[in-house]
Tab-separated table of C-alpha atoms in Angstrom:
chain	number	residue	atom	x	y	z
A	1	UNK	CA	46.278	51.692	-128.890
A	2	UNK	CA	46.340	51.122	-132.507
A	3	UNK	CA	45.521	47.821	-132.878
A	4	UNK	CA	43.684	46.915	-136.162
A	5	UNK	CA	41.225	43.891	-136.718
A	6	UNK	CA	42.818	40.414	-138.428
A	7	UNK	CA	40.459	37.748	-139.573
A	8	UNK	CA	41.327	34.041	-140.791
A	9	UNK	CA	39.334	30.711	-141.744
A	10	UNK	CA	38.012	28.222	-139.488
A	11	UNK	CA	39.482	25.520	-140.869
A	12	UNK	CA	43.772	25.198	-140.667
A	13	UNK	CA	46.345	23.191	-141.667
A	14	UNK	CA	48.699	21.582	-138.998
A	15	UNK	CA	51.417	23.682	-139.784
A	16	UNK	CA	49.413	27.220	-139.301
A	17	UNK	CA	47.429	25.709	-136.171
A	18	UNK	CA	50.297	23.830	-134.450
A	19	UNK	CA	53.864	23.865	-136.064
A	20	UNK	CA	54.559	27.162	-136.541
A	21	UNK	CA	53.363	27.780	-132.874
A	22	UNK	CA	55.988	25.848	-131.806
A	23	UNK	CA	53.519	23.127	-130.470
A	24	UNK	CA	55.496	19.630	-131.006
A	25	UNK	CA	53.795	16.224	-132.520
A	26	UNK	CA	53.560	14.816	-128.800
A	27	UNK	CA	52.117	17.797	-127.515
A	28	UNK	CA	48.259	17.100	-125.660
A	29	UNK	CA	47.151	19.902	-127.652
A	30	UNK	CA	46.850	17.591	-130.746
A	31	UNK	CA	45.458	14.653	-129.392
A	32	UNK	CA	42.037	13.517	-130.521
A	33	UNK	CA	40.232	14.151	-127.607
A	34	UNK	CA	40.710	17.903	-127.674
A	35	UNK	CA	41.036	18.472	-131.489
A	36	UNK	CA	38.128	18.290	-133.826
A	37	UNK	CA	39.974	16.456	-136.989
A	38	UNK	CA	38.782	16.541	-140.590
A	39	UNK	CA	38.917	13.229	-142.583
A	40	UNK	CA	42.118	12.471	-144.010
A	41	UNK	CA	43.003	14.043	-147.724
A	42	UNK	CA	44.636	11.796	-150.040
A	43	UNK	CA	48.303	13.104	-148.317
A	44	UNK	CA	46.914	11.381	-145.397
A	45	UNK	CA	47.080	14.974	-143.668
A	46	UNK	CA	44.353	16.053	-141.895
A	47	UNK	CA	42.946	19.815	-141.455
A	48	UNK	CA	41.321	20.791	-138.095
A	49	UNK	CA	38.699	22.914	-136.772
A	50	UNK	CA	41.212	25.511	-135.335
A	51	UNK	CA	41.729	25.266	-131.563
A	52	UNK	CA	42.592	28.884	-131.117
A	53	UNK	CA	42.789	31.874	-132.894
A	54	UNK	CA	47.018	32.081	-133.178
A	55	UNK	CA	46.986	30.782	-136.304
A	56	UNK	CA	45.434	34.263	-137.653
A	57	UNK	CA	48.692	35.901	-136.054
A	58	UNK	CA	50.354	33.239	-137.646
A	59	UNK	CA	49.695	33.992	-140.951
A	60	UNK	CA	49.562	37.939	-140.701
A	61	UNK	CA	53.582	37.390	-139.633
A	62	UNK	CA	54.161	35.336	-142.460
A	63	UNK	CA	52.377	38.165	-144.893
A	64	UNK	CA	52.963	41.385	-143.318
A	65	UNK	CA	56.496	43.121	-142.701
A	66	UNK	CA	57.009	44.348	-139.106
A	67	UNK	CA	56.157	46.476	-137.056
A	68	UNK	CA	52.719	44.625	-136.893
A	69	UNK	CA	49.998	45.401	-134.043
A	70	UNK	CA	46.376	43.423	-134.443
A	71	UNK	CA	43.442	42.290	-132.417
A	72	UNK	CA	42.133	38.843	-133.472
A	73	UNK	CA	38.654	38.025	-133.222
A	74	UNK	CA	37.364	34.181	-133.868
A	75	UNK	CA	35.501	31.089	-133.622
A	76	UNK	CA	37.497	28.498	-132.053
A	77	UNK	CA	36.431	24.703	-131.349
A	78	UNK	CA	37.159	22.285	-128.512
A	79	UNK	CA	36.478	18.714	-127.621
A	80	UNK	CA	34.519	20.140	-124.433
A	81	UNK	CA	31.064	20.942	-123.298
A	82	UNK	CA	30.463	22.085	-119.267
A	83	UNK	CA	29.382	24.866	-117.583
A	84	UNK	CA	32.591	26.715	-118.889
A	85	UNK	CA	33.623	25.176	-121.948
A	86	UNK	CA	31.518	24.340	-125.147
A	87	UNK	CA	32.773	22.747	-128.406
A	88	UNK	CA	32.477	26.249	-130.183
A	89	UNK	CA	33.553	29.747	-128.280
A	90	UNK	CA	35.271	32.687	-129.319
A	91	UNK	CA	38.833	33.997	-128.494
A	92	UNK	CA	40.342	37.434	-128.824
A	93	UNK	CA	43.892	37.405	-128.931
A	94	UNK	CA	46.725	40.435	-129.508
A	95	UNK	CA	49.929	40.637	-131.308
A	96	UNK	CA	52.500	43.217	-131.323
A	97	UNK	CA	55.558	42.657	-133.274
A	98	UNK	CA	58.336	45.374	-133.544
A	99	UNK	CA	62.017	46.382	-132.797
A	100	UNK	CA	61.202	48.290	-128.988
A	101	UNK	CA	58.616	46.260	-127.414
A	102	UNK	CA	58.997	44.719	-123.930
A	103	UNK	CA	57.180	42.930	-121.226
A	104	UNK	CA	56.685	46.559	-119.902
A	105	UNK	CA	54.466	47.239	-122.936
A	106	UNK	CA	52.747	44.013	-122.416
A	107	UNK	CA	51.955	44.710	-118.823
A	108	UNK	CA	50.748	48.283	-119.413
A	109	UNK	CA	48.549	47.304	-122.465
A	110	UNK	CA	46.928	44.298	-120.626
A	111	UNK	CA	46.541	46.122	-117.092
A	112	UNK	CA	44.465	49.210	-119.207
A	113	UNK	CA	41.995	46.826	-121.030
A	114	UNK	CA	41.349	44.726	-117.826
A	115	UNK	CA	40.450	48.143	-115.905
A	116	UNK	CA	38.719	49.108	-118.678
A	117	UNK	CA	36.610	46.544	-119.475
A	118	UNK	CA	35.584	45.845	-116.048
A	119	UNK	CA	35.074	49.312	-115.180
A	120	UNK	CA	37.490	49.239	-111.925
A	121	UNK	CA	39.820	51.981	-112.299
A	122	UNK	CA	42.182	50.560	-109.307
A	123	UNK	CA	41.473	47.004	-110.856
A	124	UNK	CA	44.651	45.384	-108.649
A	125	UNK	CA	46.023	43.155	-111.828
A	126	UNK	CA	48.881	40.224	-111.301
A	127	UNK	CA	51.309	38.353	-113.643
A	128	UNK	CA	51.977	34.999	-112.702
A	129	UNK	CA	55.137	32.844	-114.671
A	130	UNK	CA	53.409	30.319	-116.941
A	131	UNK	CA	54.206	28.141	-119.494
A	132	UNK	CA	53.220	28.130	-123.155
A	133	UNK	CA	54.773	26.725	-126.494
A	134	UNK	CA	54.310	30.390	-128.535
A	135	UNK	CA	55.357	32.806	-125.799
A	136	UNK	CA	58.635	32.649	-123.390
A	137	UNK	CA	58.395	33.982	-120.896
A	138	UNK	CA	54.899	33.105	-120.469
A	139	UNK	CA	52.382	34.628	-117.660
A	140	UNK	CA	49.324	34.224	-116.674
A	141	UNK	CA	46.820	37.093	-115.928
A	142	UNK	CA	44.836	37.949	-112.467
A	143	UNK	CA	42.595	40.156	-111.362
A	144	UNK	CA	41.566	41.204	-107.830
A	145	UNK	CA	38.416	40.002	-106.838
A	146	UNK	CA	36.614	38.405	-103.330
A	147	UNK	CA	34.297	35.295	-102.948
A	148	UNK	CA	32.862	35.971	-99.541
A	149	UNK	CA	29.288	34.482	-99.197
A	150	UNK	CA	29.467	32.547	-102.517
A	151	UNK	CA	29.434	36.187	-104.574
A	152	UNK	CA	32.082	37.540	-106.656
A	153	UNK	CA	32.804	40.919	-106.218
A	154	UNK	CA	36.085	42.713	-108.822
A	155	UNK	CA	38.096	44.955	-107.057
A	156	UNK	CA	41.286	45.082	-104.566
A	157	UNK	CA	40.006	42.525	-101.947
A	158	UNK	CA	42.968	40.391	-101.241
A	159	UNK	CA	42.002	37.098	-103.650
A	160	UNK	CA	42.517	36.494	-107.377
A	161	UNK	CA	41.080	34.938	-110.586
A	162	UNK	CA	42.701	34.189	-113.463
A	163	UNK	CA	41.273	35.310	-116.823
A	164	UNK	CA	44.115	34.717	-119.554
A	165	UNK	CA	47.496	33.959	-120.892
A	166	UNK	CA	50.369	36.152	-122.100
A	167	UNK	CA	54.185	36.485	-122.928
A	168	UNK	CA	56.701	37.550	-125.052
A	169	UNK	CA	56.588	35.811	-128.809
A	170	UNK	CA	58.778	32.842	-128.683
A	171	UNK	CA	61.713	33.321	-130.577
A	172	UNK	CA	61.443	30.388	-132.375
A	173	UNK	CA	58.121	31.119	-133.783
A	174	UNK	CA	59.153	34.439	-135.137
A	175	UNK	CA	61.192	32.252	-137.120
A	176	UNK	CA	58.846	29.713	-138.310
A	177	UNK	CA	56.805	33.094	-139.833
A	178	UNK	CA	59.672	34.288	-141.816
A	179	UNK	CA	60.852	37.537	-138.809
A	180	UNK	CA	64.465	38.060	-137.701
A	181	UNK	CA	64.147	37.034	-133.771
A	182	UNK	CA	67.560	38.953	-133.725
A	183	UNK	CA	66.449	41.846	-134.727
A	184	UNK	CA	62.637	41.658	-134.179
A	185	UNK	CA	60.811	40.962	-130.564
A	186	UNK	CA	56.897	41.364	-129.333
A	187	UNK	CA	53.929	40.226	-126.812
A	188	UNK	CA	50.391	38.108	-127.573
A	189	UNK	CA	47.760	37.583	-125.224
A	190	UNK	CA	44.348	36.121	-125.508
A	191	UNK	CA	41.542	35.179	-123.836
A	192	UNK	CA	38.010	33.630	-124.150
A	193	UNK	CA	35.402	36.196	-125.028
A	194	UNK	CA	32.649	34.440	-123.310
A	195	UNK	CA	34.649	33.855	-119.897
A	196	UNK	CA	35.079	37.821	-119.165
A	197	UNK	CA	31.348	38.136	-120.490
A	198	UNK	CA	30.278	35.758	-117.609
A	199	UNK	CA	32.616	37.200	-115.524
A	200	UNK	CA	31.632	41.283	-116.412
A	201	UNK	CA	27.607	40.364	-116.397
A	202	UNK	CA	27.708	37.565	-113.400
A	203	UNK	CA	26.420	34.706	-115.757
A	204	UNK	CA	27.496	31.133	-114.400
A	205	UNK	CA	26.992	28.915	-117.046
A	206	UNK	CA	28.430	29.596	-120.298
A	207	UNK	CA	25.615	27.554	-122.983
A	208	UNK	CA	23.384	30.183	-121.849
A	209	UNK	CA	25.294	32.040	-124.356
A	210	UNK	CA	23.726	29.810	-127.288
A	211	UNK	CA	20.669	29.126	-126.254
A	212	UNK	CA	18.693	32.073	-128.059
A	213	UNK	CA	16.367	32.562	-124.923
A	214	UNK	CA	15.061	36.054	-125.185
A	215	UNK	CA	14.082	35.810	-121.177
A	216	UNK	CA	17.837	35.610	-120.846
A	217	UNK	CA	18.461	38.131	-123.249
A	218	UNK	CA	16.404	40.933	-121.246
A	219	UNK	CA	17.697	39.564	-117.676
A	220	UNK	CA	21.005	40.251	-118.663
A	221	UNK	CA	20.288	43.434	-120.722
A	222	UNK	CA	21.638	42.478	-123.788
A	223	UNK	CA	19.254	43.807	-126.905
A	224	UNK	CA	20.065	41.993	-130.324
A	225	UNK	CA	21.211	45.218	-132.511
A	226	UNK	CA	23.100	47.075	-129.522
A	227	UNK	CA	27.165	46.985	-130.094
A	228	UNK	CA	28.982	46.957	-126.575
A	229	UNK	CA	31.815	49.743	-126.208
A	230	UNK	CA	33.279	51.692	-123.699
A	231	UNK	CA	30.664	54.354	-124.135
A	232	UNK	CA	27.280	52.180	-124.860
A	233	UNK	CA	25.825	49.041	-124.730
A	234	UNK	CA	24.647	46.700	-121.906
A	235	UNK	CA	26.689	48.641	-118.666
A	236	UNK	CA	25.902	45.908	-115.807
């Protein structure tokens, strides 16, 4: 689809992880219990472990002239640790930014990765209105999928499961990064990387992930060196 790869640093700045996202100071994002804070620098501002990987699209808006059209790959960190959460996971997001692009695009783009990924070809996908600071409208992605007898099965069985957020770039945070929203629209979506891995492979507890244990390695038939893709890599 011609997405290329965009890379940033761990550590940001409240403007690039926050501000220019259009996430205000009383915003629950922020608050110590979900942020990992540095100490304070001699401003008395403080940088963070970064809690997602927006700031990357962040800063390729603020550096790049439209029409712009990345994938974003990334450590991200998290006051949490559960079956589904840990304090470190990784995030893929998207960003397209140009003069054409509609929710249309969005949809189609989102609905041909989810099929593809999960190998379903009729993969019934839903977009439900949502709410987040960087994106207006907002949605929130579902799949089809069943839970009969405690398994989960993907496919078009009448139930649904969320797997991640999308919308349109907020207006106001093309403006924070230095676009005309006048003149200039696009989507972003992203997702946890681990979450569609458990979801893909059936694996229900997502520490697994970290643990090194090459017995879980083979039972999920994952070998160190092998690269996933469409045509290769683990398949089950």
């Amino acid at each position: 689809m011609g997405f290329r790869l965009a890379e940033g640093p761990d550590i940001e700045d409240d403007f690039h992880n926050f501000t220019a996202l259009n996430i205000p100071p009383d915003h629950p994002a922020r608050q110590m219990h979900d942020t990992f804070y540095l100490p304070p620098r001699p401003d008395r501002s403080r940088m963070v472990l970064r809690t997602h990987t927006s700031p990357v699209q962040v800063r390729t808006m603020r550096s790049s002239a439209p029409p712009l059209r990345i994938i974003v790959p990334g450590r991200t960190y998290r006051c949490d640790s559960d079956m589904t959460h840990t304090p470190m996971f990784h995030q893929v997001e998207g960003l397209v930014v140009d003069e054409t692009t509609h929710m249309g695009h969005l949809k189609g783009c989102i609905i041909d990765f989810c099929r593809a990924f999960f190998g379903v070809a009729d993969l019934p996908v839903r977009f439900r209105p949502s709410f987040f600071p960087f994106t207006e409208p907002s949605a929130e992605v579902d799949i089809g999928c069943s839970r009969q007898g405690g398994e989960l099965k993907l496919g078009a069985y009448g139930d649904w499961l969320e797997i991640l957020g999308s919308g349109m770039v907020h207006p106001k945070v093309l403006k924070m990064c230095g676009i005309d929203p006048t003149r200039y629209q696009g989507f972003a979506f992203g997702m946890g990387i681990e979450r569609i891995a458990m979801l893909k492979y059936g694996i229900p507890d997502l520490r697994t992930f970290f643990e090194a244990d090459l017995r879980w390695l083979r039972h999920y038939g994952f070998l160190p060196l092998e690269v996933p893709s469409l045509v290769g890599g683990p398949t089950r």
